[in-house]
């Protein structure tokens, strides 16, 4: 297995919900900066949500109010709760991590560790 292992993707109808999980390798702990990115075919990679060591969160405008990034209580697991899903949310979703959170947020180049991705498909 890699540094980060995602799960929870699948197919859902518009308006539905999914929760993605990401289990890091042991050396990637809760003090790391972690985030979710996504990439749809033919489109640029997009930062979705970021969580910092102190729990501060940031969201892309496209998902703000619908998605929630969090760390599971008592576990080294990153979550992405996705509600009110839309067809335009269809993409491969990647869990990423970095030793420090830099600015600007959700900058892909700042994240050293990447998972293999989990596919999310939303049908209309």
Coordinates of N, CA and C in Angstrom, one line a residue:
X1 N 0.8 -1.2 0.0 CA 0.0 0.0 0.0 C 0.9 1.2 0.0
X2 N 0.2 2.4 -0.5 CA 1.0 3.6 -0.6 C 0.9 4.4 0.7
X3 N 1.3 5.7 0.6 CA 1.3 6.5 1.8 C -0.1 6.8 2.3
X4 N -1.1 6.9 1.3 CA -2.4 7.3 1.6 C -3.4 6.3 0.9
X5 N -4.4 5.8 1.5 CA -5.3 4.8 0.9 C -6.7 5.4 1.0
X6 N -7.3 5.7 -0.1 CA -8.7 6.2 -0.1 C -9.7 5.1 -0.3
X7 N -10.9 5.3 0.2 CA -12.0 4.4 0.0 C -13.3 5.2 0.1
X8 N -14.4 4.6 -0.3 CA -15.7 5.2 -0.2 C -16.3 5.8 -1.4
X9 N -15.6 5.8 -2.5 CA -16.1 6.3 -3.8 C -17.2 5.3 -4.3
X10 N -17.9 5.8 -5.3 CA -19.0 5.0 -5.9 C -19.9 5.8 -6.8
X11 N -21.0 5.2 -7.1 CA -22.0 5.9 -8.0 C -23.2 6.3 -7.2
X12 N -23.7 7.5 -7.4 CA -24.8 8.0 -6.7 C -25.6 8.9 -7.6
X13 N -26.9 9.0 -7.3 CA -27.7 10.0 -8.1 C -27.5 11.4 -7.5
X14 N -27.8 12.4 -8.4 CA -27.7 13.8 -8.0 C -28.6 14.0 -6.7
X15 N -28.1 14.7 -5.8 CA -28.7 15.0 -4.5 C -28.4 14.0 -3.4
X16 N -27.7 13.0 -3.8 CA -27.3 12.0 -2.8 C -26.0 12.3 -2.1
X17 N -25.5 11.4 -1.2 CA -24.4 11.7 -0.4 C -23.4 10.5 -0.5
X18 N -22.2 10.8 -0.2 CA -21.1 9.8 -0.1 C -20.1 10.3 1.0
X19 N -19.4 9.4 1.6 CA -18.4 9.8 2.5 C -17.1 9.1 2.1
X20 N -16.1 9.8 1.8 CA -14.8 9.3 1.5 C -13.9 9.2 2.7
X21 N -13.1 8.1 2.7 CA -12.2 7.9 3.9 C -10.7 7.8 3.3
X22 N -9.8 8.2 4.1 CA -8.4 8.2 3.7 C -7.6 7.7 5.0
X23 N -6.9 6.6 4.8 CA -6.0 6.1 5.9 C -4.6 6.3 5.5
X24 N -3.9 7.2 6.3 CA -2.5 7.5 6.0 C -1.6 6.4 6.6
X25 N -0.4 6.3 6.1 CA 0.7 5.5 6.7 C 1.0 6.1 8.0
X26 N 1.6 5.3 8.9 CA 1.8 5.7 10.3 C 2.6 7.0 10.5
X27 N 3.5 7.3 9.6 CA 4.3 8.5 9.8 C 3.6 9.8 9.3
X28 N 2.4 9.6 8.7 CA 1.6 10.8 8.4 C 0.5 10.9 9.5
X29 N 0.7 11.8 10.4 CA -0.1 11.9 11.6 C -1.0 13.1 11.5
X30 N -1.7 13.3 12.6 CA -2.8 14.3 12.7 C -2.2 15.7 12.6
X31 N -0.9 15.9 12.8 CA -0.3 17.2 12.7 C 0.0 17.6 11.3
X32 N -0.1 16.7 10.4 CA 0.1 17.0 9.0 C -1.1 17.8 8.4
X33 N -0.7 18.6 7.4 CA -1.7 19.3 6.6 C -2.3 18.3 5.6
X34 N -3.6 18.1 5.6 CA -4.2 17.2 4.7 C -5.4 17.8 3.9
X35 N -5.6 17.2 2.7 CA -6.6 17.8 1.8 C -7.2 16.8 0.9
X36 N -8.2 17.1 0.2 CA -8.8 16.3 -0.9 C -8.7 17.2 -2.2
X37 N -8.2 16.5 -3.3 CA -8.2 17.1 -4.6 C -9.1 16.2 -5.5
X38 N -9.5 16.7 -6.6 CA -10.3 15.9 -7.6 C -9.9 16.3 -9.0
X39 N -10.1 15.3 -9.9 CA -9.8 15.6 -11.3 C -10.8 14.8 -12.1
X40 N -11.5 15.5 -13.0 CA -12.4 14.9 -13.9 C -11.7 14.8 -15.3
X41 N -12.1 13.9 -16.1 CA -11.5 13.7 -17.4 C -11.6 15.0 -18.2
X42 N -10.4 15.4 -18.8 CA -10.4 16.6 -19.6 C -10.4 17.9 -18.8
X43 N -10.3 17.8 -17.5 CA -10.4 19.0 -16.7 C -9.1 19.1 -15.8
X44 N -8.8 20.3 -15.4 CA -7.7 20.5 -14.5 C -8.0 20.0 -13.1
X45 N -6.9 19.6 -12.4 CA -7.0 19.1 -11.0 C -7.5 20.3 -10.2
X46 N -8.4 20.0 -9.2 CA -9.0 21.0 -8.4 C -8.9 20.7 -6.9
X47 N -8.4 21.6 -6.1 CA -8.4 21.5 -4.7 C -9.8 21.6 -4.2
X48 N -10.3 20.6 -3.3 CA -11.6 20.6 -2.8 C -11.8 21.1 -1.4
X49 N -10.9 20.5 -0.5 CA -11.0 20.9 0.9 C -9.7 20.6 1.6
X50 N -9.4 21.4 2.5 CA -8.1 21.3 3.3 C -8.4 21.4 4.8
X51 N -7.6 20.6 5.6 CA -7.7 20.7 7.0 C -6.3 20.8 7.6
X52 N -6.2 21.8 8.5 CA -4.8 22.0 9.1 C -4.7 21.3 10.4
X53 N -3.5 21.4 11.0 CA -3.3 20.6 12.2 C -4.2 21.1 13.4
X54 N -4.5 22.4 13.4 CA -5.4 22.9 14.4 C -6.9 22.8 14.1
X55 N -7.2 22.1 13.0 CA -8.6 21.8 12.7 C -9.2 22.9 11.7
X56 N -8.5 23.9 11.4 CA -9.0 24.9 10.5 C -9.2 24.3 9.1
X57 N -10.4 24.6 8.5 CA -10.7 24.1 7.3 C -10.9 25.1 6.2
X58 N -10.7 24.7 5.0 CA -10.9 25.6 3.8 C -11.6 24.8 2.7
X59 N -12.4 25.4 1.9 CA -13.2 24.7 0.9 C -13.1 25.5 -0.4
X60 N -13.2 24.8 -1.5 CA -13.4 25.4 -2.8 C -14.8 26.0 -2.8
X61 N -15.0 27.1 -3.5 CA -16.3 27.7 -3.6 C -17.3 26.7 -4.2
X62 N -16.9 25.8 -5.1 CA -17.8 24.9 -5.7 C -18.4 23.9 -4.8
X63 N -17.8 23.7 -3.6 CA -18.3 22.6 -2.7 C -18.6 23.2 -1.3
X64 N -18.3 24.5 -1.1 CA -18.6 25.1 0.2 C -20.1 25.0 0.6
X65 N -20.3 24.5 1.7 CA -21.7 24.3 2.2 C -22.3 22.9 1.9
X66 N -21.6 22.2 1.0 CA -22.1 20.8 0.7 C -21.1 19.7 1.2
X67 N -19.8 20.0 1.2 CA -18.8 19.1 1.6 C -18.2 19.5 3.0
X68 N -17.8 18.4 3.7 CA -17.2 18.7 5.0 C -16.0 17.8 5.2
X69 N -14.8 18.4 5.4 CA -13.6 17.7 5.7 C -13.4 17.6 7.2
X70 N -13.0 16.4 7.6 CA -12.7 16.2 9.1 C -11.8 15.1 9.3
X71 N -11.3 15.0 10.5 CA -10.5 13.8 11.0 C -11.4 13.0 11.9
X72 N -11.4 11.7 11.7 CA -12.3 10.9 12.6 C -11.8 11.0 14.0
X73 N -12.7 11.1 14.9 CA -12.4 11.2 16.3 C -11.6 10.0 16.8
X74 N -10.4 10.3 17.4 CA -9.6 9.2 18.0 C -8.9 8.3 17.0
X75 N -9.0 8.6 15.7 CA -8.4 7.8 14.7 C -7.6 8.6 13.7
X76 N -6.6 8.1 13.1 CA -5.8 8.8 12.1 C -6.5 8.5 10.7
X77 N -7.7 9.0 10.6 CA -8.4 8.8 9.3 C -9.0 10.2 8.9
X78 N -8.8 10.5 7.6 CA -9.4 11.7 7.1 C -10.7 11.4 6.4
X79 N -11.7 12.2 6.6 CA -13.0 12.0 6.0 C -13.4 13.2 5.1
X80 N -14.2 12.9 4.1 CA -14.8 13.9 3.3 C -16.3 13.5 3.1
X81 N -17.1 14.2 3.9 CA -18.6 14.0 3.8 C -19.1 14.9 2.6
X82 N -19.7 14.3 1.6 CA -20.2 15.0 0.5 C -21.7 14.8 0.4
X83 N -22.4 16.0 0.5 CA -23.9 16.0 0.4 C -24.3 16.8 -0.8
X84 N -25.6 16.6 -1.1 CA -26.2 17.3 -2.3 C -25.3 17.2 -3.5
X85 N -24.9 16.0 -3.8 CA -23.9 15.8 -4.9 C -24.6 16.2 -6.2
X86 N -23.7 16.7 -7.1 CA -24.2 17.2 -8.4 C -23.4 16.4 -9.5
X87 N -23.9 16.3 -10.7 CA -23.1 15.6 -11.8 C -21.7 16.2 -12.0
X88 N -21.6 17.5 -11.8 CA -20.3 18.1 -11.9 C -19.3 17.8 -10.8
X89 N -19.7 17.1 -9.8 CA -18.8 16.6 -8.8 C -18.2 15.2 -9.2
X90 N -18.6 14.7 -10.3 CA -18.0 13.5 -10.9 C -16.5 13.7 -11.2
X91 N -15.7 12.8 -10.5 CA -14.2 13.0 -10.7 C -13.5 11.8 -9.9
X92 N -12.2 11.7 -10.1 CA -11.4 10.9 -9.2 C -11.0 11.8 -8.1
X93 N -11.2 11.3 -6.9 CA -10.9 12.1 -5.7 C -9.6 11.5 -5.1
X94 N -8.7 12.5 -4.7 CA -7.4 12.1 -4.2 C -7.2 12.7 -2.8
X95 N -6.7 11.9 -1.9 CA -6.3 12.3 -0.5 C -4.8 12.7 -0.6
X96 N -4.5 13.8 0.0 CA -3.1 14.3 -0.1 C -2.7 14.8 1.3
X97 N -1.4 14.8 1.5 CA -0.8 15.3 2.8 C 0.5 16.0 2.6
X98 N 0.8 16.9 3.5 CA 2.0 17.6 3.5 C 2.5 17.9 5.0
X99 N 3.8 18.0 5.2 CA 4.2 18.2 6.5 C 3.7 19.5 7.1
X100 N 3.6 20.5 6.3 CA 3.2 21.8 6.7 C 2.1 22.4 5.8
X101 N 1.2 23.2 6.3 CA 0.3 23.9 5.5 C 0.9 25.2 5.0
X102 N 0.9 25.4 3.7 CA 1.5 26.7 3.2 C 0.4 27.5 2.6
X103 N 0.7 28.7 2.2 CA -0.2 29.6 1.5 C 0.3 29.9 0.1
X104 N -0.7 30.0 -0.9 CA -2.1 29.9 -0.7 C -2.6 28.4 -0.4
X105 N -3.7 28.3 0.1 CA -4.3 26.9 0.4 C -4.6 26.2 -0.8
X106 N -4.7 24.9 -0.7 CA -5.2 24.0 -1.8 C -4.3 24.2 -3.0
X107 N -3.0 24.3 -2.8 CA -2.0 24.3 -3.9 C -1.4 22.9 -4.0
X108 N -1.7 22.3 -5.1 CA -1.3 20.9 -5.3 C 0.2 20.7 -5.2
X109 N 1.0 21.6 -5.6 CA 2.4 21.5 -5.6 C 3.0 21.4 -4.2
X110 N 2.2 21.8 -3.2 CA 2.7 21.8 -1.8 C 2.5 20.5 -1.1
X111 N 1.8 19.6 -1.8 CA 1.5 18.3 -1.1 C 2.4 17.2 -1.7
X112 N 3.2 16.6 -0.8 CA 4.2 15.6 -1.2 C 3.5 14.2 -1.3
X113 N 2.6 13.9 -0.5 CA 2.0 12.6 -0.4 C 0.6 12.5 -1.1
X114 N 0.4 11.6 -2.0 CA -0.8 11.4 -2.7 C -1.3 10.0 -2.7
X115 N -2.6 9.8 -2.6 CA -3.2 8.5 -2.7 C -3.4 8.1 -4.1
X116 N -3.9 6.9 -4.3 CA -4.2 6.4 -5.7 C -5.5 7.0 -6.3
X117 N -6.4 7.4 -5.4 CA -7.6 8.0 -5.8 C -8.8 7.0 -5.7
X118 N -10.0 7.6 -5.6 CA -11.2 6.8 -5.5 C -12.2 7.6 -6.4
X119 N -12.9 6.8 -7.2 CA -13.8 7.4 -8.2 C -15.2 7.7 -7.6
X120 N -15.7 8.9 -7.9 CA -17.0 9.3 -7.6 C -17.8 9.7 -8.8
X121 N -18.9 9.1 -9.0 CA -19.7 9.3 -10.2 C -21.1 9.7 -9.8
X122 N -21.6 10.9 -10.2 CA -22.9 11.4 -9.9 C -23.7 11.5 -11.2
X123 N -24.8 10.8 -11.2 CA -25.7 10.8 -12.3 C -26.9 11.7 -12.1
X124 N -27.4 12.3 -13.2 CA -28.5 13.2 -13.2 C -29.8 12.5 -13.2

